[in-house]
PDB file of C-alpha atoms in Angstrom:
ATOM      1  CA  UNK A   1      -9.236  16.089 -46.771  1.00  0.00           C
ATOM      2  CA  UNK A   2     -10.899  14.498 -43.816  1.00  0.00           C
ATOM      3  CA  UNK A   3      -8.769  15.214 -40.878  1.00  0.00           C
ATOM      4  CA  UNK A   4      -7.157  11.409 -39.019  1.00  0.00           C
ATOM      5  CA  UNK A   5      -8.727  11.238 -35.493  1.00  0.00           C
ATOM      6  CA  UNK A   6      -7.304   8.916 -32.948  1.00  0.00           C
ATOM      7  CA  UNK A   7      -8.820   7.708 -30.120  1.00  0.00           C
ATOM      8  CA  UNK A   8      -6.572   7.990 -27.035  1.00  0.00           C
ATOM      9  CA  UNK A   9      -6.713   6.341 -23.620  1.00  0.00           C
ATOM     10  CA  UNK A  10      -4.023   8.460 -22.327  1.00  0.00           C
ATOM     11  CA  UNK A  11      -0.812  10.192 -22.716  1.00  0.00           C
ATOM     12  CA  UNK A  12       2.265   9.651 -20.042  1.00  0.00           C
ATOM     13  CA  UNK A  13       4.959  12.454 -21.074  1.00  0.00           C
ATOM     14  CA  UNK A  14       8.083  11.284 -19.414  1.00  0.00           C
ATOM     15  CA  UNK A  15       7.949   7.354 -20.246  1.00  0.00           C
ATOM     16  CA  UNK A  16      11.831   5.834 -19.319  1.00  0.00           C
ATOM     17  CA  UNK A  17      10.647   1.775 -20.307  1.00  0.00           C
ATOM     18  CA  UNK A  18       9.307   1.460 -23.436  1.00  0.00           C
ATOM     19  CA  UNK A  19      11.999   2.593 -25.699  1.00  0.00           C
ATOM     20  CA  UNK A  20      15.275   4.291 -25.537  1.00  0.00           C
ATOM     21  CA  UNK A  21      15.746   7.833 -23.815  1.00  0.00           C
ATOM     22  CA  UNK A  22      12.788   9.671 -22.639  1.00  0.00           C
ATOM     23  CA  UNK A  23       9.279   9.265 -24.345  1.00  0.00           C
ATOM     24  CA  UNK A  24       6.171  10.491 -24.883  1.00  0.00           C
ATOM     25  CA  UNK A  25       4.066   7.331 -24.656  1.00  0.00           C
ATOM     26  CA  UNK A  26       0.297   7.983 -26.328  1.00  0.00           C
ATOM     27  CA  UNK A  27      -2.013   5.045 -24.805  1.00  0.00           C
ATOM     28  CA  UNK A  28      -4.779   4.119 -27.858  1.00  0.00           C
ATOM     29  CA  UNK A  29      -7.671   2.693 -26.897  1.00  0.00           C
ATOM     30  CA  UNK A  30      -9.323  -0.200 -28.274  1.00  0.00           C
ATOM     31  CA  UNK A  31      -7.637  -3.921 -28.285  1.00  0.00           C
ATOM     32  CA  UNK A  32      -8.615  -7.348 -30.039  1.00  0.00           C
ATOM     33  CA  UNK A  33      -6.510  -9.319 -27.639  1.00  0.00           C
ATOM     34  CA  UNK A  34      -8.408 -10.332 -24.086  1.00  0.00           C
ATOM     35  CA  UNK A  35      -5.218 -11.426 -22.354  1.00  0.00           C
ATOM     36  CA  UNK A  36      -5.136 -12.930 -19.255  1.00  0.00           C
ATOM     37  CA  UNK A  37      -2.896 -10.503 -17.160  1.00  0.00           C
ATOM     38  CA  UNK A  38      -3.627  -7.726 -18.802  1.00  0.00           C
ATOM     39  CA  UNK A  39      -2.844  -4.552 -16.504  1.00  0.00           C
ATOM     40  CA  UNK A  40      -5.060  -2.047 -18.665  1.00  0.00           C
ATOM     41  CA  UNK A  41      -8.065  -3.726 -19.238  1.00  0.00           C
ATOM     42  CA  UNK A  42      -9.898   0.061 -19.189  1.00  0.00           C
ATOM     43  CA  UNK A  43      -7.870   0.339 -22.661  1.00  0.00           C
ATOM     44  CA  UNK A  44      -9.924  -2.921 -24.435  1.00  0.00           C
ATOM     45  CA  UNK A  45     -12.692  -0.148 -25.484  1.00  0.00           C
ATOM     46  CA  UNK A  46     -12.923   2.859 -26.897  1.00  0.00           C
ATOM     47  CA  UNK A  47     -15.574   4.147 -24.744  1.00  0.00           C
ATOM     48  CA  UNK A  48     -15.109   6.949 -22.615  1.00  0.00           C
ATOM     49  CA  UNK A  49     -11.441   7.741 -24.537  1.00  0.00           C
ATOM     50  CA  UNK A  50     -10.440  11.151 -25.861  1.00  0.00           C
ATOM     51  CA  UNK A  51     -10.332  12.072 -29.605  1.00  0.00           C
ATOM     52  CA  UNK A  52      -6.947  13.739 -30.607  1.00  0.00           C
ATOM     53  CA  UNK A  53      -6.434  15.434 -33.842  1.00  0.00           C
ATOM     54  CA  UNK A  54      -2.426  14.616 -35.818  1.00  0.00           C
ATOM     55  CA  UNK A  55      -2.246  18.823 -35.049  1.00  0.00           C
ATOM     56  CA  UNK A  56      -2.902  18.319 -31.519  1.00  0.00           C
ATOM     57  CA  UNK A  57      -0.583  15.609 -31.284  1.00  0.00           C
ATOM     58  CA  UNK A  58       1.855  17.945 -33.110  1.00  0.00           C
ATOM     59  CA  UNK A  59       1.385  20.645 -30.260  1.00  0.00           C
ATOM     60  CA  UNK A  60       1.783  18.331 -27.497  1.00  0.00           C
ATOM     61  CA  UNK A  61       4.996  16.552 -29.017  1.00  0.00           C
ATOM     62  CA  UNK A  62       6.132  20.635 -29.736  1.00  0.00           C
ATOM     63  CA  UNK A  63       5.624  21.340 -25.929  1.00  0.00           C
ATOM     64  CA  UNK A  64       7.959  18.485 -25.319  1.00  0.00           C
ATOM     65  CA  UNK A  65      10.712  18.899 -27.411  1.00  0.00           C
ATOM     66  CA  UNK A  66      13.498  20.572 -24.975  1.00  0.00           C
ATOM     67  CA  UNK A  67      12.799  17.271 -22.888  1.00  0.00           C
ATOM     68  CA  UNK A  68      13.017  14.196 -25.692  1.00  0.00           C
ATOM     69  CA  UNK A  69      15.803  15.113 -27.950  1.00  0.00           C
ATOM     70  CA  UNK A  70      18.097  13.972 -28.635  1.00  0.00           C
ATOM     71  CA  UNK A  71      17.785  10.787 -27.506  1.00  0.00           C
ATOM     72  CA  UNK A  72      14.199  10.302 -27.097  1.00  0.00           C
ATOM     73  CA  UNK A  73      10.770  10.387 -28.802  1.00  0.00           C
ATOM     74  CA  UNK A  74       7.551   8.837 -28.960  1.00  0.00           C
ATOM     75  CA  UNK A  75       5.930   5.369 -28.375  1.00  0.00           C
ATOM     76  CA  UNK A  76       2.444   4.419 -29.410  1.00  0.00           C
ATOM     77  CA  UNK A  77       0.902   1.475 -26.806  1.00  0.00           C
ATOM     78  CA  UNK A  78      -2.525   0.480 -26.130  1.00  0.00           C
ATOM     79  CA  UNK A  79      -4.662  -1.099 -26.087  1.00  0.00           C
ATOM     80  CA  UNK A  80      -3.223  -2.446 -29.382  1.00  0.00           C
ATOM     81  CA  UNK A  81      -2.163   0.612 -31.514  1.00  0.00           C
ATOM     82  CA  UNK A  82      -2.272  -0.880 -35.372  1.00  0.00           C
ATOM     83  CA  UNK A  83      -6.099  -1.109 -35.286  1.00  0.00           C
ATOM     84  CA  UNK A  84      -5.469   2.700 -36.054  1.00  0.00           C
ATOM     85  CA  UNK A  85      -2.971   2.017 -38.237  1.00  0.00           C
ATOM     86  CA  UNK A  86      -3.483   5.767 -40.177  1.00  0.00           C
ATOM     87  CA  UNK A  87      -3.048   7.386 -36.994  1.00  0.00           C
ATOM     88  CA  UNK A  88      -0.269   5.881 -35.922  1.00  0.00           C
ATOM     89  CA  UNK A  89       1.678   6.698 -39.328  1.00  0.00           C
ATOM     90  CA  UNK A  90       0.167   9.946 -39.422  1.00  0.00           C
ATOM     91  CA  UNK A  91       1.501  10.496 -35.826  1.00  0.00           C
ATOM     92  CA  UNK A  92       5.235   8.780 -36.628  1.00  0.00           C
ATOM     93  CA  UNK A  93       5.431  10.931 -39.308  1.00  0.00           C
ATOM     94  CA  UNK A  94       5.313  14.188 -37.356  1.00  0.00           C
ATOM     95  CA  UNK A  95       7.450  12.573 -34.846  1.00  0.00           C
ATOM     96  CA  UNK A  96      10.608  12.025 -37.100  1.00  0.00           C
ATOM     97  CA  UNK A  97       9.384  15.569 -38.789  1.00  0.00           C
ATOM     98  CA  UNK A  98      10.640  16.538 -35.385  1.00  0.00           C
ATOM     99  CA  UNK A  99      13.610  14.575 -35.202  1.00  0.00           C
ATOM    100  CA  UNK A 100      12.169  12.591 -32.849  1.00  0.00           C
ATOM    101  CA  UNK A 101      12.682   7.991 -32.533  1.00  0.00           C
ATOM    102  CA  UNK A 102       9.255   5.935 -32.783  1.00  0.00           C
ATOM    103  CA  UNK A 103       8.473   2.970 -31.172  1.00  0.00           C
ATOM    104  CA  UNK A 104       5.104   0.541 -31.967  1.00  0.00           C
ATOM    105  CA  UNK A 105       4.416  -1.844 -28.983  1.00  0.00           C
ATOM    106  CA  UNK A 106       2.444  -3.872 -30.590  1.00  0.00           C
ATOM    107  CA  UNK A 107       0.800  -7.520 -29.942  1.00  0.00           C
ATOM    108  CA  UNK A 108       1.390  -7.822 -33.457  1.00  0.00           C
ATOM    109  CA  UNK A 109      -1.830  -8.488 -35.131  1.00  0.00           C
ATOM    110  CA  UNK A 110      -1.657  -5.737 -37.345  1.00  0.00           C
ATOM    111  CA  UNK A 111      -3.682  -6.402 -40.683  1.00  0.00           C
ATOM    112  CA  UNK A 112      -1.512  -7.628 -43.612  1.00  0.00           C
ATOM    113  CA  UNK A 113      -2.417  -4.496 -45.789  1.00  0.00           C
ATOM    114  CA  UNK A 114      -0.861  -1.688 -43.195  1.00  0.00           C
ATOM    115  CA  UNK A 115       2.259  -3.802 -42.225  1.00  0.00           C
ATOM    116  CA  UNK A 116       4.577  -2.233 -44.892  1.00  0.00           C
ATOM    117  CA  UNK A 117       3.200   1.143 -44.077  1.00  0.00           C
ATOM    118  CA  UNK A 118       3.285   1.066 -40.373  1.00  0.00           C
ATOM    119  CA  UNK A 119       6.849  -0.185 -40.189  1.00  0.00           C
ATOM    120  CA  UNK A 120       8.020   2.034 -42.632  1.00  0.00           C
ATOM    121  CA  UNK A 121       7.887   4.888 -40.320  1.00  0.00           C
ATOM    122  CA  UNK A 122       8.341   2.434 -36.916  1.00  0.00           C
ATOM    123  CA  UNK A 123      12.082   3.185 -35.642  1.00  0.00           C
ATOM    124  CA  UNK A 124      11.827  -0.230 -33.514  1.00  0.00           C
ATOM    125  CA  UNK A 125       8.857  -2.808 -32.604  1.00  0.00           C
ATOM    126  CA  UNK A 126       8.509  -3.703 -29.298  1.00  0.00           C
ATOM    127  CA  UNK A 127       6.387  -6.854 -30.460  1.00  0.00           C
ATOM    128  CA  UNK A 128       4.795  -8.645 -27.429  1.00  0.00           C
ATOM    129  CA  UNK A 129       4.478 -12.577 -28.099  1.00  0.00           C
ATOM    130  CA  UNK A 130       2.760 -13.676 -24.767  1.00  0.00           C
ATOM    131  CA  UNK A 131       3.230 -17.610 -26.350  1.00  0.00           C
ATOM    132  CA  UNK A 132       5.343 -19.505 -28.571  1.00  0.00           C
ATOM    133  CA  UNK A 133       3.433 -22.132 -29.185  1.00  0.00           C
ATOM    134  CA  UNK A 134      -0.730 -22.321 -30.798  1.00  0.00           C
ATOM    135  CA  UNK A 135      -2.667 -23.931 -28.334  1.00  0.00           C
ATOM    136  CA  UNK A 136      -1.290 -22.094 -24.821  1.00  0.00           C
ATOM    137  CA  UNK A 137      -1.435 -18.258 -27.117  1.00  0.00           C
ATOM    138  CA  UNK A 138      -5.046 -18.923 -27.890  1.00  0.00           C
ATOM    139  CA  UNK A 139      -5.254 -19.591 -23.938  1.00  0.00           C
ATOM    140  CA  UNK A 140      -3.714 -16.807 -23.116  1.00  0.00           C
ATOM    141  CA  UNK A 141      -4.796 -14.216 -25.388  1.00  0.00           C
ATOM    142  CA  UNK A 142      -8.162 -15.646 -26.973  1.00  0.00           C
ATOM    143  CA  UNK A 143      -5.784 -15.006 -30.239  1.00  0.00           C
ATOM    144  CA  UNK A 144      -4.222 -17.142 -32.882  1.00  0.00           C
ATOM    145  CA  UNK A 145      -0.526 -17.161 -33.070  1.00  0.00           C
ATOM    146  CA  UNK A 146       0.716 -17.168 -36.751  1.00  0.00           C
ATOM    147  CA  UNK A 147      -0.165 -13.582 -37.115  1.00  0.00           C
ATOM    148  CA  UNK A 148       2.086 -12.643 -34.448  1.00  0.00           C
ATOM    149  CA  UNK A 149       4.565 -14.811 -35.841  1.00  0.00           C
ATOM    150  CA  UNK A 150       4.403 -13.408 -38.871  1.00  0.00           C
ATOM    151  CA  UNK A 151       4.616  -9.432 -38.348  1.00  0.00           C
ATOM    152  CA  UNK A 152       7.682 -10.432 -36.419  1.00  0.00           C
ATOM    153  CA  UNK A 153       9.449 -11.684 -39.229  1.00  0.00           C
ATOM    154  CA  UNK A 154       8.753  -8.630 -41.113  1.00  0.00           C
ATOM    155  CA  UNK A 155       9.815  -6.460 -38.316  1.00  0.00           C
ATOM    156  CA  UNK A 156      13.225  -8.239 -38.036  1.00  0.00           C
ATOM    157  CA  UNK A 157      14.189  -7.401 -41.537  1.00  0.00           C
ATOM    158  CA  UNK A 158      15.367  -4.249 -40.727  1.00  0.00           C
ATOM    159  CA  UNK A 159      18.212  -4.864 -38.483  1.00  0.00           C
ATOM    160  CA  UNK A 160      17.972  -3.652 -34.515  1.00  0.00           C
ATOM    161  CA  UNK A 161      14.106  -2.900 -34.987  1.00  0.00           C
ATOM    162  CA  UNK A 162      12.858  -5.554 -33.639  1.00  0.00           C
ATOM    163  CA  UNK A 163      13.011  -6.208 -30.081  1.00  0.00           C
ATOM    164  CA  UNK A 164      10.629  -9.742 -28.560  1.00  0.00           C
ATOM    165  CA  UNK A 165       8.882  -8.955 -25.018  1.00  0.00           C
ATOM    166  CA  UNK A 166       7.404 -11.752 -22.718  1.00  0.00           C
ATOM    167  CA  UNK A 167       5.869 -11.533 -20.021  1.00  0.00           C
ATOM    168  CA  UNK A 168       6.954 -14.477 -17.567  1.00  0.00           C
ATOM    169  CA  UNK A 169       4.066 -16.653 -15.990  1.00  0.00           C
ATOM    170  CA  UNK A 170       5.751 -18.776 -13.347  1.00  0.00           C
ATOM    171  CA  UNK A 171       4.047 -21.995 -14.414  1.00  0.00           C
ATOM    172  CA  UNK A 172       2.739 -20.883 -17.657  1.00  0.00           C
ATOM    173  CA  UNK A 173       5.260 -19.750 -20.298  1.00  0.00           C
ATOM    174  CA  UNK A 174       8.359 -20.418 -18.455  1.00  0.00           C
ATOM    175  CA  UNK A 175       8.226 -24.407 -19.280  1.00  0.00           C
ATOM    176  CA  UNK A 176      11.960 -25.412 -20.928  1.00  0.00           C
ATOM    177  CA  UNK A 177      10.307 -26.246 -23.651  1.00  0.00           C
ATOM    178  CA  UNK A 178       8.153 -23.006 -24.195  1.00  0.00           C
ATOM    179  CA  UNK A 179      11.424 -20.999 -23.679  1.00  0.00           C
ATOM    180  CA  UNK A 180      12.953 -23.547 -26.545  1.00  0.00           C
ATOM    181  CA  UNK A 181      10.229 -22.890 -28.754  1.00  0.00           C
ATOM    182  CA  UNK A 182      10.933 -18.750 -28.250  1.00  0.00           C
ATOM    183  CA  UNK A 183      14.193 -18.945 -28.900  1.00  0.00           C
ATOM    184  CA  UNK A 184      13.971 -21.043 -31.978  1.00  0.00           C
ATOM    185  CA  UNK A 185      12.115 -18.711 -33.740  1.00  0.00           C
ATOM    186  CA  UNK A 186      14.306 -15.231 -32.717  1.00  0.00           C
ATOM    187  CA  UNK A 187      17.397 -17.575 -34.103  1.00  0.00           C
ATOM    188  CA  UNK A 188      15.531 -17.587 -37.370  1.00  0.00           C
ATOM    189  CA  UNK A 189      14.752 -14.269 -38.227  1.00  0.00           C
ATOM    190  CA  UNK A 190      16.688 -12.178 -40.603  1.00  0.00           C
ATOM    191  CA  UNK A 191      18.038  -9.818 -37.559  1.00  0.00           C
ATOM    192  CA  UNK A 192      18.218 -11.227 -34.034  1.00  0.00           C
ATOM    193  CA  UNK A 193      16.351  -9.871 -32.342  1.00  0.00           C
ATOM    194  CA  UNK A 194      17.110  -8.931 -28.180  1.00  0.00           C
ATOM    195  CA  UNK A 195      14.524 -10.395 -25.802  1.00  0.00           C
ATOM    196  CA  UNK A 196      12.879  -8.478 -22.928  1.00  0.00           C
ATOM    197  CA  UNK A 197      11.820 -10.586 -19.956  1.00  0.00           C
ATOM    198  CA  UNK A 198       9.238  -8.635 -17.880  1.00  0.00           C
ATOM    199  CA  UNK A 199       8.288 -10.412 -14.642  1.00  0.00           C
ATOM    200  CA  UNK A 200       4.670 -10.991 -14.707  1.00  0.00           C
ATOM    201  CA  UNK A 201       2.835  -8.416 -12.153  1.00  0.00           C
ATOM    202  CA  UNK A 202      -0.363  -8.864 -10.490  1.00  0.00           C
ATOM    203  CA  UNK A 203      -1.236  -4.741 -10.188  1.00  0.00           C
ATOM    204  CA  UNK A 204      -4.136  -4.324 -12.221  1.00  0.00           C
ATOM    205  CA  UNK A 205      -6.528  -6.716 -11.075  1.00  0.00           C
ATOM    206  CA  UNK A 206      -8.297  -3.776  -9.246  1.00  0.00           C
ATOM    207  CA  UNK A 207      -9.471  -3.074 -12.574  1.00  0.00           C
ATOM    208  CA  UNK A 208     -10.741  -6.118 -13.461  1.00  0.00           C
ATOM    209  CA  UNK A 209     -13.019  -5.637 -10.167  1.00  0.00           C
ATOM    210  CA  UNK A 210     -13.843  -2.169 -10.711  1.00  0.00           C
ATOM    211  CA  UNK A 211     -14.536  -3.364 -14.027  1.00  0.00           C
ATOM    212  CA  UNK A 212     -17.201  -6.108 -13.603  1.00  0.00           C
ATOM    213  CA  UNK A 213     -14.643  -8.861 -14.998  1.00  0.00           C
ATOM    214  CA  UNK A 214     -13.063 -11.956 -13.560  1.00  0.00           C
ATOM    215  CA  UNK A 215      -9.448 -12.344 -13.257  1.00  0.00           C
ATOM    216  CA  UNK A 216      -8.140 -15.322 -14.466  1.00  0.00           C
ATOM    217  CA  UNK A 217      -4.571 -15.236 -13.010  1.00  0.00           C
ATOM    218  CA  UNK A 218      -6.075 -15.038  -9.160  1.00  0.00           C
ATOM    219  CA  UNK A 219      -3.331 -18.099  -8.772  1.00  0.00           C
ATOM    220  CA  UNK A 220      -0.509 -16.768 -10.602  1.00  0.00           C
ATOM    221  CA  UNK A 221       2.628 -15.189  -8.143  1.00  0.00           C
ATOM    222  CA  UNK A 222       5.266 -12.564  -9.783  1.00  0.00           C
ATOM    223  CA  UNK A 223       8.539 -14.717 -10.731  1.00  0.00           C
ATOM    224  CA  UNK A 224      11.330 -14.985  -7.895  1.00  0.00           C
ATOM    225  CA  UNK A 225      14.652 -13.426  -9.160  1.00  0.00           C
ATOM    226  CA  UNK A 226      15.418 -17.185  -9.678  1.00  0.00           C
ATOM    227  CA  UNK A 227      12.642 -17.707 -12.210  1.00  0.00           C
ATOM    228  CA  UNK A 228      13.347 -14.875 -13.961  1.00  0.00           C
ATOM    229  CA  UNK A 229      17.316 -15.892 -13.884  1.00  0.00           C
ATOM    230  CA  UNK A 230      16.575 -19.347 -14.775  1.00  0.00           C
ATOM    231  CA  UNK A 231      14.724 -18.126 -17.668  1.00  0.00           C
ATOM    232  CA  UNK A 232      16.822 -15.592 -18.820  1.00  0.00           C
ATOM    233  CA  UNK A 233      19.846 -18.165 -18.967  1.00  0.00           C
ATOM    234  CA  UNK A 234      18.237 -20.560 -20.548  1.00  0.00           C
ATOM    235  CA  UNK A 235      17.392 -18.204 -23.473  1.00  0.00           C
ATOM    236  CA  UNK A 236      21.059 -17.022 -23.360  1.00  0.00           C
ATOM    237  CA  UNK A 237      22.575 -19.776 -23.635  1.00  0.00           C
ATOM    238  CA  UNK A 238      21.525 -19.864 -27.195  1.00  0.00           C
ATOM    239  CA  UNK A 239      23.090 -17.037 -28.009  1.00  0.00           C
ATOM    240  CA  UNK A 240      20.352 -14.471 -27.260  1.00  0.00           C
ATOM    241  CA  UNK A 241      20.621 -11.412 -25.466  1.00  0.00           C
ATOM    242  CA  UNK A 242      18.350 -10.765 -22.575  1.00  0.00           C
ATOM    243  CA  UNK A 243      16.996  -7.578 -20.603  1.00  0.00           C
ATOM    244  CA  UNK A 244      15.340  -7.418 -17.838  1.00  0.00           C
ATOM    245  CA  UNK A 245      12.056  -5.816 -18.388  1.00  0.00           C
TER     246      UNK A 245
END
C-alpha cells in the first residue's frame, strides 16, 4: 500500500490557542484561499515544505505524549489542511490511537466527497468564516462563500464541535449589519456554535515584502478594545457566546 505523504510547512509543539490544553499544531502547506490579512502567506505553496510520513508523525506525537495528555492533542492548520484530506485522517487517526483530542482549523472549503470522512475523526472545527455575506468574502478571500457555509452546517451537527472564528477588520467585517448576518446563521445551526473574535493583526506583512507580494490591508489598524467590545456585545446579545481570540 502506497504510504500517505503530507506536505508540512511546520510543526509548533507546545501550541496553547488553537484548541483546548496543550497541542501539537502541524502547519500544511498549500492553500486555495488568497486572503487579504493573511499572516502566513509562505504557507499558500507547497514549495520548499517538508514531506512527513503518518509513521513519522506517529514518532513525533510519541515524543510528546508526557506533555499533551490528558487534556491536549493535536491541531492540523495551514495553509488550508483538507486539500490533504487523507493525511489529515490518516494523522487524526493515530492521534485518538493515542488518546489524544483533534482539532481541523479549517477555512472550510473542504471538497464535498471528504467532508463525512474528515469530520468523522475531527474532535472540534475551528472553521474560519472571514465574511458573512457573498460579495465582501469573495473580496476578502478571492473565495465563494456557500461552501464555507455549508461545511459549517455539517460541522455543527455534532454538538460542541463546531466553534466560528473571525477575524475583526475595523471597517470591514465589523459593520452591524455584517455582525447580524454572522449571527443569524450560528442561531440556525443544529448546535450553537461559540464564536471566537480575534483582533485583526498587522504582523506578517514582512512576508508579503520578503515575498514579492502587495499587501492589501496597508490601511487597516488592529481593533481598539472598544471595537472588539462593541462587537463582541453585539453578537451576545443574541444569545451567542463570545471569546476573545
Amino acid at each position: 500500500m502506497k504510504p500517505i505523504i503530507g506536505r508540512v510547512h511546520s510543526v509548533e509543539t507546545m501550541g496553547t490557542r488553537d484548541g483546548p490544553g496543550l497541542r501539537c499544531v502541524f502547519f500544511l502547506a498549500g492553500c486555495n484561499f488568497r486572503c487579504q490579512f493573511c499572516q502566513n502567506p509562505d504557507t499558500w505553496s507547497q514549495k520548499g515544505s517538508q514531506r512527513m510520513t503518518i509513521e513519522e508523525v506517529r514518532e513525533r506525537l510519541t515524543t510528546l505524549l508526557p506533555y499533551l495528555r490528558p487534556h491536549g492533542g493535536v491541531t492540523v492548520s495551514g495553509g488550508e489542511p483538507c486539500l490533504q484530506a487523507a493525511f489529515v485522517e490518516a494523522l487524526f487517526k493515530v492521534a485518538h490511537e493515542l488518546g489524544l483530542s483533534t482539532v481541523l482549523d479549517t477555512n472550510g472549503s473542504c471538497a464535498l466527497g471528504k467532508q463525512r470522512s474528515l469530520l468523522a475523526v475531527s474532535d472540534m472545527v475551528l472553521l474560519d468564516i472571514k465574511a458573512s455575506e457573498e460579495k465582501l468574502h469573495r473580496r476578502i478571500t478571492g473565495k465563494p462563500l456557500a461552501p464555507v457555509l455549508n461545511f459549517g452546517k455539517r460541522a455543527a451537527q455534532v454538538p460542541g464541535r463546531l466553534v466560528i472564528r473571525r477575524v475583526l477588520l475595523p471597517g470591514i467585517n465589523d459593520s452591524p449589519e455584517e455582525l447580524e448576518r454572522l449571527a443569524a446563521y450560528a442561531l440556525e445551526l443544529d448546535n450553537i456554535p461559540a464564536i471566537e473574535l480575534i483582533p485583526y493583526h498587522c504582523l506578517g506583512m514582512h512576508k508579503w515584502k520578503e515575498l514579492g507580494f502587495r499587501y492589501p490591508l496597508r490601511k487597516c489598524k488592529p481593533p481598539t478594545g472598544s471595537q472588539w467590545h462593541a462587537a463582541a456585545k453585539r453578537l451576545e446579545q443574541r444569545g451567542l457566546l463570545v471569546h476573545r481570540g
